[in-house]
Amino acid sequence: MSTFEKVSSNFIPVLQATIEQYVEPASGMRHIHMHTEQAEMVFLVAFPTVPEVSDGRAHILEHLALCGSARYPVRDPFFSMLRRSTATFMNAMTYPDRTVYPFASTDRKDFFNLLDVYLDAAFFPNLDYLNFRQEGWRHAFEGDKLVYQGIVFNEMKGAFNSPMRALDSGIASTLLKGTTYEVESGGDPLDIPDLTHEMLKEFHASHYHPSQAVIMTAGNIEASAVQEQVAAKVLSKLSGFSPRRLPQLAPAWTAPQENVVKIPSQEARDDEFGLQFAWLLGESSDPLAFYHAHLLSAGLLGESSAPVMRAMESAGYGRPSDMNGRDAGTRQMVFHIGMEGLTEEQIADAHARIWAALEETAEEGIPAAVLHAALRDIKYGQREISSGRMPYGLGRLLHALPLAMYDGDVMDAFDNTAILETLEKQIDDPEFFKQLVRDLIANPTRLTTRVVPDAGFFTERAAQEDAKLAALQASLTEEQRAHIVAESAALDAHQQLPSNSEVLPRIRPSDVSAHPRPALAIPEAVNGAVAFSIASNGISYANVLYDVSHLPEASWPWLRLYTDLAPELGVGEMSFDDASAWRQSMVPSFHIGLEAIPRPQQTMRVELSFSASGLREEHEAIAAVLSAWIAKPRFDEEERLAFLIESLVQDKLSSLAESGSRYAMLASTAPLSPTRRFDDIIGGPAALPFYRRLQQLSKTSEGLQEIARELDALHAHIIAQPPTVLCAGLDQDGVILAGLLDLPKVDAAAAREEVVEEGAVNAPPVVPMPLANTALHATSQINHCFVSWTVPGVHSPDAAALAVAAELMTNQVLHTALREKGGAYGGSASYAAGAGTFTLSSYRDPRLAGTYADFDLTLTQILDGDFSQEQVEEAIICVIKGLDKPHSPYAEALTAWNMQQRGTTEAVRQQFRTGVLTCTLEQIKAVTRTWLKDGQPSRAAFAGNTTQDLAGLEVVDLLALAS
């Protein structure tokens, strides 16, 4: 019986949800429930985790808790439930000051199955020693050499690829010194080996208790049903009360400080220095402080005409830092302003420019329209029902969770009506924003960071690791060496054990519908526009699509450049900064996109889209912005054009290691698939020479004029094609919005003639990537490995078996071989029906040659293995839950439209679903043999170093490719 007591219940009209708050008085456990009519039912349990060291104990505990518990002594119940459940979301996340275990499902039985497993995992984990060695870290021998292994250990090596992560850590270590934020919550690979199994168990005992826990739920489910299970499974066994742990507050400074932070760089070029200001602000649980920081970010940095942003973008060197703006991810907010891409000599001038812009703004303020637009954006965000990888309800809960963890009022996250009314009054005072800036300038808790590129970042870390291991190996006794060997053998035997998942609940193919969820009906076009009536919660959407499939392959990277540059340039008679300010005042969301759409009767359709959305009362503004950008974007502002191109190029060069996984995937699949080749040419390794050529052109006025001519010609071709207009909103809002659009008249013949005459100006040749054996290299401590095959698409009778085969390979072969044994953060098989490819891959992988050997062995194991019917059914359920994942109302409309464009009819959907539900092991083996074993593989990897065994791959240096 539940002893939870209701504290409050409030209906929030803008969310169409009731927020209920409960507390269990004996333990202090809190329960926040968001009751809605959403299809997905969401649960999370969160604990404050506030480590004082960088050994990754919170992160490793997150992994280990999901490796078996008291009532579910299964080796990997989390991954077992991934394939035994129709969950639309399952995960666990470690933040700098909390750990969260969330899931979502549309099936009530499945929801309570998962609830049982998650509660037992969080509160009663086994924390097995061998699992600690697998998930965290361990010593092992590779030949005669002592090395470290472990999933989190290798995951964090990959995480350190990010220069921004290194900068953020360097700032936090000084600005937030003395708090949990000073340390690396995910774990620093140099410190992770300091963590012992006993330390981890002590951390769980002190942090994972009902008195520390916050549970949150959302969806069409009763709070009492969840509370009864929590009471029976947790509270009846764990008693006691202690105040919830809170992250420490950083002490205020009496004077600003400075520091130097080194960030990873491939080249450590002269123009890779940076400058970053960071201020410590108020607590993120204080609604006024939270929104004041939001307004500061919008007013100073929100768009190109914002005073500090304008000062940085017009400097003639460098570019604004990706870190800029409010960071509310910690108990005390941090506000960042900085520049990157500087020479060492430019740092002082950048400092002066930023500071002068702040002082000028403190004196002159900003237009009130900017602040009103910022509040409009907040209202838009409150109303929008988003869609994506994370369920809408979970997103709302995670937004409110920090307030619950910091003892704030969670209602401020769900209902901001009162605070917005206060802010509306405040921004009417011309002195209000000026005072916010004055307070920022006067704030003594300010850190000024000099950012230094370090080409030896990874080699130095590797050297430290190697030295530590060498010293240890030299001191090992024979007994200690034998212990490491025995422990490795014990772990190997442990990993070979059957998962005994029969103790876990599961959803069977007979439990799910035999029919696909009906697609949203596509309305008849009205005056040339298709308008969907959706439950949009007062948001209206407009999309104008242009078919640019006729353009030659050499124009593809120019199309991508067009989509990147046009939103950041002037339009009509407005300069770029005027246009930016106008657009921001008009709409909260505007985007130009580019996509290759596979078609059943042709190779693909290349589609360029202009889209905007806003509150339903802003139809005229949405239409005005779209009409303006479609009619006449400007490419004649040479200084602005040069700045944007340089920023694009530098972003690509600084993220080569971060982009390694995607680059390797595209290098592997581009030779096999037209759509993947398109993706490669516009944004993969094949695009790097194009951007280098652009950079060269942008150095001269003549080159910039050539770029402008090409973009102008491209624009003329785009708008001369017949557009497709898609609009959506409440009732007739879509029809009304479509009627307000003023689009250019169609003149396709003239556009085609112009393209033939002009061609692609100085387009660099597309670099052909080898069909096989490509090792893309940038300096890093990890690898990403891919091997791909050409396979038929969704219309084929083999499609269903290929989809199920991918899940069977992932669940029964690759997870154990690549993650558990190999130490990679991820290993999977995937069937991309649209692209027509089948891929085996690893992510953040310490191995390369060994992984490719495991890829080869995977096919053999599938063909020769005797998998059970239960294992096949688990793979089937994995495919089905991907098909049945619900979308937001607008995403449902777009999905219906996209399926029509791809020729995915209801008959095709039914054929595929039936094929999945009735798939047999024999069919899986047949498609594996036909399309994979007997097919021609295309291999590509991202290789962090080239001294390892590259399994015969041919090295392609990414820096050289971009030169």
PDB file of N, CA and C in Angstrom, residues 64 86 143 145 159 161 163 209 283 331 344 497 545 561 577 583 594 629 687 750 804 841 858 879:
ATOM      1  N   LEU A  64      26.960   0.014 -14.125  1.00  0.00           N
ATOM      2  CA  LEU A  64      26.975  -1.218 -13.346  1.00  0.00           C
ATOM      3  C   LEU A  64      25.606  -1.540 -12.752  1.00  0.00           C
ATOM      4  N   THR A  86       8.748  -3.251 -25.812  1.00  0.00           N
ATOM      5  CA  THR A  86       8.390  -2.320 -26.890  1.00  0.00           C
ATOM      6  C   THR A  86       8.665  -0.884 -26.468  1.00  0.00           C
ATOM      7  N   GLY A 143      49.389  -9.302 -25.771  1.00  0.00           N
ATOM      8  CA  GLY A 143      50.700  -9.895 -25.950  1.00  0.00           C
ATOM      9  C   GLY A 143      51.431  -9.827 -24.620  1.00  0.00           C
ATOM     10  N   LYS A 145      52.298  -6.815 -23.325  1.00  0.00           N
ATOM     11  CA  LYS A 145      52.154  -5.446 -22.838  1.00  0.00           C
ATOM     12  C   LYS A 145      50.924  -5.315 -21.953  1.00  0.00           C
ATOM     13  N   ALA A 159      35.095  10.678 -25.616  1.00  0.00           N
ATOM     14  CA  ALA A 159      34.487  11.953 -25.215  1.00  0.00           C
ATOM     15  C   ALA A 159      35.514  13.072 -25.198  1.00  0.00           C
ATOM     16  N   ASN A 161      37.675  13.707 -27.279  1.00  0.00           N
ATOM     17  CA  ASN A 161      37.950  14.230 -28.620  1.00  0.00           C
ATOM     18  C   ASN A 161      37.449  15.656 -28.792  1.00  0.00           C
ATOM     19  N   PRO A 163      37.069  19.452 -28.394  1.00  0.00           N
ATOM     20  CA  PRO A 163      37.772  20.625 -27.845  1.00  0.00           C
ATOM     21  C   PRO A 163      36.896  21.402 -26.864  1.00  0.00           C
ATOM     22  N   HIS A 209      19.456   6.036  -2.425  1.00  0.00           N
ATOM     23  CA  HIS A 209      18.544   5.684  -1.332  1.00  0.00           C
ATOM     24  C   HIS A 209      17.238   6.433  -1.559  1.00  0.00           C
ATOM     25  N   GLU A 283      21.511  30.925  -8.979  1.00  0.00           N
ATOM     26  CA  GLU A 283      21.130  29.517  -9.028  1.00  0.00           C
ATOM     27  C   GLU A 283      20.080  29.289 -10.110  1.00  0.00           C
ATOM     28  N   ARG A 331      24.128  23.792 -10.770  1.00  0.00           N
ATOM     29  CA  ARG A 331      23.298  24.457  -9.756  1.00  0.00           C
ATOM     30  C   ARG A 331      23.404  25.972  -9.879  1.00  0.00           C
ATOM     31  N   GLU A 344      47.575  34.321 -31.428  1.00  0.00           N
ATOM     32  CA  GLU A 344      47.915  34.715 -30.062  1.00  0.00           C
ATOM     33  C   GLU A 344      47.928  36.230 -29.919  1.00  0.00           C
ATOM     34  N   LEU A 497      28.733 -16.768 -20.256  1.00  0.00           N
ATOM     35  CA  LEU A 497      27.566 -17.358 -19.607  1.00  0.00           C
ATOM     36  C   LEU A 497      26.290 -16.946 -20.320  1.00  0.00           C
ATOM     37  N   LEU A 545       8.948  23.407 -50.446  1.00  0.00           N
ATOM     38  CA  LEU A 545       9.910  22.431 -50.938  1.00  0.00           C
ATOM     39  C   LEU A 545      10.179  22.643 -52.429  1.00  0.00           C
ATOM     40  N   LEU A 561      26.155  24.540 -49.283  1.00  0.00           N
ATOM     41  CA  LEU A 561      26.663  25.856 -48.920  1.00  0.00           C
ATOM     42  C   LEU A 561      25.540  26.892 -48.921  1.00  0.00           C
ATOM     43  N   ASP A 577      22.769  42.039 -40.898  1.00  0.00           N
ATOM     44  CA  ASP A 577      22.414  42.270 -39.498  1.00  0.00           C
ATOM     45  C   ASP A 577      20.989  42.783 -39.367  1.00  0.00           C
ATOM     46  N   ARG A 583      14.202  38.983 -38.797  1.00  0.00           N
ATOM     47  CA  ARG A 583      13.718  37.606 -38.729  1.00  0.00           C
ATOM     48  C   ARG A 583      13.500  37.171 -37.276  1.00  0.00           C
ATOM     49  N   LEU A 594      18.343  20.589 -46.748  1.00  0.00           N
ATOM     50  CA  LEU A 594      18.656  19.880 -47.990  1.00  0.00           C
ATOM     51  C   LEU A 594      18.640  18.392 -47.692  1.00  0.00           C
ATOM     52  N   TRP A 629      12.883  35.325 -47.799  1.00  0.00           N
ATOM     53  CA  TRP A 629      14.099  34.539 -48.033  1.00  0.00           C
ATOM     54  C   TRP A 629      14.014  33.719 -49.309  1.00  0.00           C
ATOM     55  N   ALA A 687      33.651  16.027 -48.969  1.00  0.00           N
ATOM     56  CA  ALA A 687      33.370  17.463 -49.028  1.00  0.00           C
ATOM     57  C   ALA A 687      34.545  18.308 -48.566  1.00  0.00           C
ATOM     58  N   ALA A 750      13.744  28.679 -68.059  1.00  0.00           N
ATOM     59  CA  ALA A 750      14.792  29.693 -67.946  1.00  0.00           C
ATOM     60  C   ALA A 750      15.852  29.267 -66.946  1.00  0.00           C
ATOM     61  N   VAL A 804      15.336  -7.747 -39.272  1.00  0.00           N
ATOM     62  CA  VAL A 804      15.412  -8.632 -38.109  1.00  0.00           C
ATOM     63  C   VAL A 804      16.827  -9.172 -37.941  1.00  0.00           C
ATOM     64  N   SER A 841      29.055  -1.993 -37.308  1.00  0.00           N
ATOM     65  CA  SER A 841      29.859  -0.851 -36.877  1.00  0.00           C
ATOM     66  C   SER A 841      30.228  -0.953 -35.414  1.00  0.00           C
ATOM     67  N   THR A 858      31.003 -12.597 -37.222  1.00  0.00           N
ATOM     68  CA  THR A 858      29.574 -12.389 -37.001  1.00  0.00           C
ATOM     69  C   THR A 858      28.738 -13.095 -38.062  1.00  0.00           C
ATOM     70  N   VAL A 879      12.535  -4.542 -33.983  1.00  0.00           N
ATOM     71  CA  VAL A 879      12.130  -3.872 -35.230  1.00  0.00           C
ATOM     72  C   VAL A 879      10.757  -3.224 -35.058  1.00  0.00           C
TER      73      VAL A 879
END
